[in-house]
């Protein structure tokens, strides 16, 4: 925002934290594609309705479309911010996806999250939320 620091009122902060799309726009500065908004809104609904939570969800999108760099990054940081004590488990079939793509994308926002600790494959927030990443070449080990 042109190098200006903006102070948000408590009401504005609460509104932004309530919805991952608003969080992604206001805090992370993303201009989302409609499919990213739809997926973030769907994840918000799933978290708000645990009794209706599906056993699995999947997202099909082409390489380089912003799955990891925008969608997953937004979802992880929002969940950690919005839910005190959240545990966000980030998995992939290839550890390189976790260590070289997802966690470096999370760390890009370190300056916006004072008091957070960003490591190579985990992030810890002052509200006791944590995200960590792992991979297992034998998919039976990840279950």
PDB file of C-alpha atoms in Angstrom:
ATOM      1  CA  UNK A   1       0.000   0.000   0.000  1.00  0.00           C
ATOM      2  CA  UNK A   2       2.530   2.547  -1.233  1.00  0.00           C
ATOM      3  CA  UNK A   3       4.828   1.987   1.745  1.00  0.00           C
ATOM      4  CA  UNK A   4       2.280   3.426   4.186  1.00  0.00           C
ATOM      5  CA  UNK A   5       1.555   1.524   7.367  1.00  0.00           C
ATOM      6  CA  UNK A   6      -2.172   1.056   7.896  1.00  0.00           C
ATOM      7  CA  UNK A   7      -3.646   0.555  11.350  1.00  0.00           C
ATOM      8  CA  UNK A   8      -6.810  -1.496  11.437  1.00  0.00           C
ATOM      9  CA  UNK A   9      -9.501  -1.125  14.074  1.00  0.00           C
ATOM     10  CA  UNK A  10     -10.361  -4.207  16.159  1.00  0.00           C
ATOM     11  CA  UNK A  11     -13.597  -4.537  14.168  1.00  0.00           C
ATOM     12  CA  UNK A  12     -11.688  -4.487  10.874  1.00  0.00           C
ATOM     13  CA  UNK A  13      -9.200  -7.046  12.178  1.00  0.00           C
ATOM     14  CA  UNK A  14     -12.030  -9.326  13.312  1.00  0.00           C
ATOM     15  CA  UNK A  15     -13.768  -9.053   9.919  1.00  0.00           C
ATOM     16  CA  UNK A  16     -10.567  -9.869   8.053  1.00  0.00           C
ATOM     17  CA  UNK A  17      -9.809 -12.872  10.273  1.00  0.00           C
ATOM     18  CA  UNK A  18     -13.345 -14.191   9.828  1.00  0.00           C
ATOM     19  CA  UNK A  19     -12.890 -14.994   6.139  1.00  0.00           C
ATOM     20  CA  UNK A  20      -9.865 -16.422   4.314  1.00  0.00           C
ATOM     21  CA  UNK A  21     -10.606 -14.462   1.126  1.00  0.00           C
ATOM     22  CA  UNK A  22     -10.527 -11.150   3.003  1.00  0.00           C
ATOM     23  CA  UNK A  23      -7.421 -12.251   4.912  1.00  0.00           C
ATOM     24  CA  UNK A  24      -5.676 -13.187   1.673  1.00  0.00           C
ATOM     25  CA  UNK A  25      -6.491  -9.820   0.102  1.00  0.00           C
ATOM     26  CA  UNK A  26      -6.008  -7.491   3.074  1.00  0.00           C
ATOM     27  CA  UNK A  27      -3.099  -9.117   4.894  1.00  0.00           C
ATOM     28  CA  UNK A  28      -1.224 -10.972   2.161  1.00  0.00           C
ATOM     29  CA  UNK A  29      -2.075  -8.566  -0.659  1.00  0.00           C
ATOM     30  CA  UNK A  30      -3.221 -11.207  -3.136  1.00  0.00           C
ATOM     31  CA  UNK A  31      -5.494 -10.504  -6.085  1.00  0.00           C
ATOM     32  CA  UNK A  32      -7.306 -13.829  -6.195  1.00  0.00           C
ATOM     33  CA  UNK A  33      -8.670 -15.720  -9.171  1.00  0.00           C
ATOM     34  CA  UNK A  34     -12.345 -16.734  -8.834  1.00  0.00           C
ATOM     35  CA  UNK A  35     -11.380 -20.410  -8.384  1.00  0.00           C
ATOM     36  CA  UNK A  36      -9.048 -19.468  -5.512  1.00  0.00           C
ATOM     37  CA  UNK A  37     -11.835 -17.494  -3.818  1.00  0.00           C
ATOM     38  CA  UNK A  38     -14.244 -20.392  -4.265  1.00  0.00           C
ATOM     39  CA  UNK A  39     -11.770 -22.886  -2.797  1.00  0.00           C
ATOM     40  CA  UNK A  40     -10.917 -20.647   0.168  1.00  0.00           C
ATOM     41  CA  UNK A  41     -14.625 -20.106   0.859  1.00  0.00           C
ATOM     42  CA  UNK A  42     -15.214 -23.859   0.666  1.00  0.00           C
ATOM     43  CA  UNK A  43     -12.423 -24.506   3.176  1.00  0.00           C
ATOM     44  CA  UNK A  44     -13.909 -21.864   5.485  1.00  0.00           C
ATOM     45  CA  UNK A  45     -17.273 -23.660   5.291  1.00  0.00           C
ATOM     46  CA  UNK A  46     -15.662 -27.034   6.012  1.00  0.00           C
ATOM     47  CA  UNK A  47     -13.924 -25.680   9.129  1.00  0.00           C
ATOM     48  CA  UNK A  48     -17.135 -24.030  10.327  1.00  0.00           C
ATOM     49  CA  UNK A  49     -19.167 -27.224   9.836  1.00  0.00           C
ATOM     50  CA  UNK A  50     -17.104 -30.098  11.245  1.00  0.00           C
ATOM     51  CA  UNK A  51     -20.105 -32.438  11.434  1.00  0.00           C
ATOM     52  CA  UNK A  52     -20.449 -32.210   7.639  1.00  0.00           C
ATOM     53  CA  UNK A  53     -16.713 -32.368   6.922  1.00  0.00           C
ATOM     54  CA  UNK A  54     -15.825 -34.668   4.030  1.00  0.00           C
ATOM     55  CA  UNK A  55     -13.228 -37.404   4.479  1.00  0.00           C
ATOM     56  CA  UNK A  56     -11.023 -35.798   1.844  1.00  0.00           C
ATOM     57  CA  UNK A  57     -10.909 -32.806  -0.431  1.00  0.00           C
ATOM     58  CA  UNK A  58      -8.875 -32.304  -3.553  1.00  0.00           C
ATOM     59  CA  UNK A  59      -8.012 -29.459  -5.880  1.00  0.00           C
ATOM     60  CA  UNK A  60      -7.112 -29.964  -9.509  1.00  0.00           C
ATOM     61  CA  UNK A  61      -5.370 -27.049 -11.201  1.00  0.00           C
ATOM     62  CA  UNK A  62      -2.552 -26.751 -13.689  1.00  0.00           C
ATOM     63  CA  UNK A  63       1.103 -26.258 -12.732  1.00  0.00           C
ATOM     64  CA  UNK A  64       1.965 -22.671 -11.900  1.00  0.00           C
ATOM     65  CA  UNK A  65      -1.649 -21.641 -11.279  1.00  0.00           C
ATOM     66  CA  UNK A  66      -1.146 -20.558  -7.667  1.00  0.00           C
ATOM     67  CA  UNK A  67      -2.169 -23.687  -5.768  1.00  0.00           C
ATOM     68  CA  UNK A  68       0.837 -23.586  -3.437  1.00  0.00           C
ATOM     69  CA  UNK A  69       2.000 -19.990  -3.724  1.00  0.00           C
ATOM     70  CA  UNK A  70      -1.420 -18.391  -3.229  1.00  0.00           C
ATOM     71  CA  UNK A  71      -4.150 -20.835  -2.206  1.00  0.00           C
ATOM     72  CA  UNK A  72      -2.316 -23.079   0.274  1.00  0.00           C
ATOM     73  CA  UNK A  73      -0.202 -20.209   1.609  1.00  0.00           C
ATOM     74  CA  UNK A  74      -3.360 -18.153   2.250  1.00  0.00           C
ATOM     75  CA  UNK A  75      -5.169 -21.078   3.845  1.00  0.00           C
ATOM     76  CA  UNK A  76      -2.299 -22.020   6.182  1.00  0.00           C
ATOM     77  CA  UNK A  77      -1.626 -18.476   7.401  1.00  0.00           C
ATOM     78  CA  UNK A  78      -5.339 -17.689   7.765  1.00  0.00           C
ATOM     79  CA  UNK A  79      -6.083 -20.878   9.744  1.00  0.00           C
ATOM     80  CA  UNK A  80      -3.137 -20.230  12.043  1.00  0.00           C
ATOM     81  CA  UNK A  81      -4.283 -16.638  12.577  1.00  0.00           C
ATOM     82  CA  UNK A  82      -7.994 -17.303  12.954  1.00  0.00           C
ATOM     83  CA  UNK A  83      -7.910 -20.440  15.108  1.00  0.00           C
ATOM     84  CA  UNK A  84      -5.965 -20.280  18.364  1.00  0.00           C
ATOM     85  CA  UNK A  85      -3.957 -23.467  18.820  1.00  0.00           C
ATOM     86  CA  UNK A  86      -4.531 -24.642  15.242  1.00  0.00           C
ATOM     87  CA  UNK A  87      -2.405 -27.524  14.019  1.00  0.00           C
ATOM     88  CA  UNK A  88      -1.979 -27.322  10.250  1.00  0.00           C
ATOM     89  CA  UNK A  89      -0.415 -30.422   8.727  1.00  0.00           C
ATOM     90  CA  UNK A  90       1.002 -29.890   5.237  1.00  0.00           C
ATOM     91  CA  UNK A  91       1.807 -33.038   3.298  1.00  0.00           C
ATOM     92  CA  UNK A  92       2.961 -33.821  -0.190  1.00  0.00           C
ATOM     93  CA  UNK A  93       4.085 -36.832  -2.159  1.00  0.00           C
ATOM     94  CA  UNK A  94       7.435 -35.105  -2.607  1.00  0.00           C
ATOM     95  CA  UNK A  95       9.271 -33.447   0.286  1.00  0.00           C
ATOM     96  CA  UNK A  96      10.697 -30.933  -2.201  1.00  0.00           C
ATOM     97  CA  UNK A  97       7.186 -29.491  -2.655  1.00  0.00           C
ATOM     98  CA  UNK A  98       6.979 -28.864   1.090  1.00  0.00           C
ATOM     99  CA  UNK A  99      10.525 -27.647   1.727  1.00  0.00           C
ATOM    100  CA  UNK A 100      11.250 -25.734  -1.491  1.00  0.00           C
ATOM    101  CA  UNK A 101       7.846 -24.367  -2.438  1.00  0.00           C
ATOM    102  CA  UNK A 102       5.288 -24.188   0.374  1.00  0.00           C
ATOM    103  CA  UNK A 103       7.392 -23.142   3.372  1.00  0.00           C
ATOM    104  CA  UNK A 104       9.456 -20.565   1.452  1.00  0.00           C
ATOM    105  CA  UNK A 105       6.131 -19.051   0.299  1.00  0.00           C
ATOM    106  CA  UNK A 106       4.922 -18.911   3.893  1.00  0.00           C
ATOM    107  CA  UNK A 107       8.209 -17.309   4.983  1.00  0.00           C
ATOM    108  CA  UNK A 108       7.786 -14.507   2.409  1.00  0.00           C
ATOM    109  CA  UNK A 109       5.234 -13.026   4.814  1.00  0.00           C
ATOM    110  CA  UNK A 110       7.370 -13.252   7.955  1.00  0.00           C
ATOM    111  CA  UNK A 111       7.571  -9.446   8.252  1.00  0.00           C
ATOM    112  CA  UNK A 112       3.747  -9.251   8.476  1.00  0.00           C
ATOM    113  CA  UNK A 113       3.545 -11.725  11.355  1.00  0.00           C
ATOM    114  CA  UNK A 114       5.404 -10.311  14.345  1.00  0.00           C
ATOM    115  CA  UNK A 115       6.357 -12.860  16.967  1.00  0.00           C
ATOM    116  CA  UNK A 116       5.915 -15.803  14.598  1.00  0.00           C
ATOM    117  CA  UNK A 117       8.770 -18.237  13.997  1.00  0.00           C
ATOM    118  CA  UNK A 118       9.270 -19.382  10.407  1.00  0.00           C
ATOM    119  CA  UNK A 119      11.567 -22.397   9.994  1.00  0.00           C
ATOM    120  CA  UNK A 120      12.389 -24.592   7.015  1.00  0.00           C
ATOM    121  CA  UNK A 121       9.331 -26.875   7.411  1.00  0.00           C
ATOM    122  CA  UNK A 122       7.374 -25.478  10.332  1.00  0.00           C
ATOM    123  CA  UNK A 123       5.818 -22.219  11.478  1.00  0.00           C
ATOM    124  CA  UNK A 124       4.855 -21.362  15.060  1.00  0.00           C
ATOM    125  CA  UNK A 125       2.533 -18.489  16.025  1.00  0.00           C
ATOM    126  CA  UNK A 126       2.229 -16.715  19.392  1.00  0.00           C
ATOM    127  CA  UNK A 127      -1.385 -17.961  19.693  1.00  0.00           C
ATOM    128  CA  UNK A 128       0.022 -21.510  19.927  1.00  0.00           C
ATOM    129  CA  UNK A 129      -0.920 -22.354  16.343  1.00  0.00           C
ATOM    130  CA  UNK A 130       1.554 -24.425  14.394  1.00  0.00           C
ATOM    131  CA  UNK A 131       2.036 -25.608  10.837  1.00  0.00           C
ATOM    132  CA  UNK A 132       4.450 -28.312   9.850  1.00  0.00           C
ATOM    133  CA  UNK A 133       5.239 -30.172   6.685  1.00  0.00           C
ATOM    134  CA  UNK A 134       6.300 -33.679   5.901  1.00  0.00           C
ATOM    135  CA  UNK A 135       6.302 -36.230   3.157  1.00  0.00           C
ATOM    136  CA  UNK A 136       6.417 -39.987   3.030  1.00  0.00           C
ATOM    137  CA  UNK A 137       7.531 -41.867  -0.057  1.00  0.00           C
ATOM    138  CA  UNK A 138       5.516 -44.857   1.157  1.00  0.00           C
ATOM    139  CA  UNK A 139       1.960 -43.550   1.323  1.00  0.00           C
ATOM    140  CA  UNK A 140       1.147 -46.091   4.036  1.00  0.00           C
ATOM    141  CA  UNK A 141       3.488 -44.176   6.377  1.00  0.00           C
ATOM    142  CA  UNK A 142       1.500 -40.955   5.933  1.00  0.00           C
ATOM    143  CA  UNK A 143      -1.823 -42.453   7.046  1.00  0.00           C
TER     144      UNK A 143
END
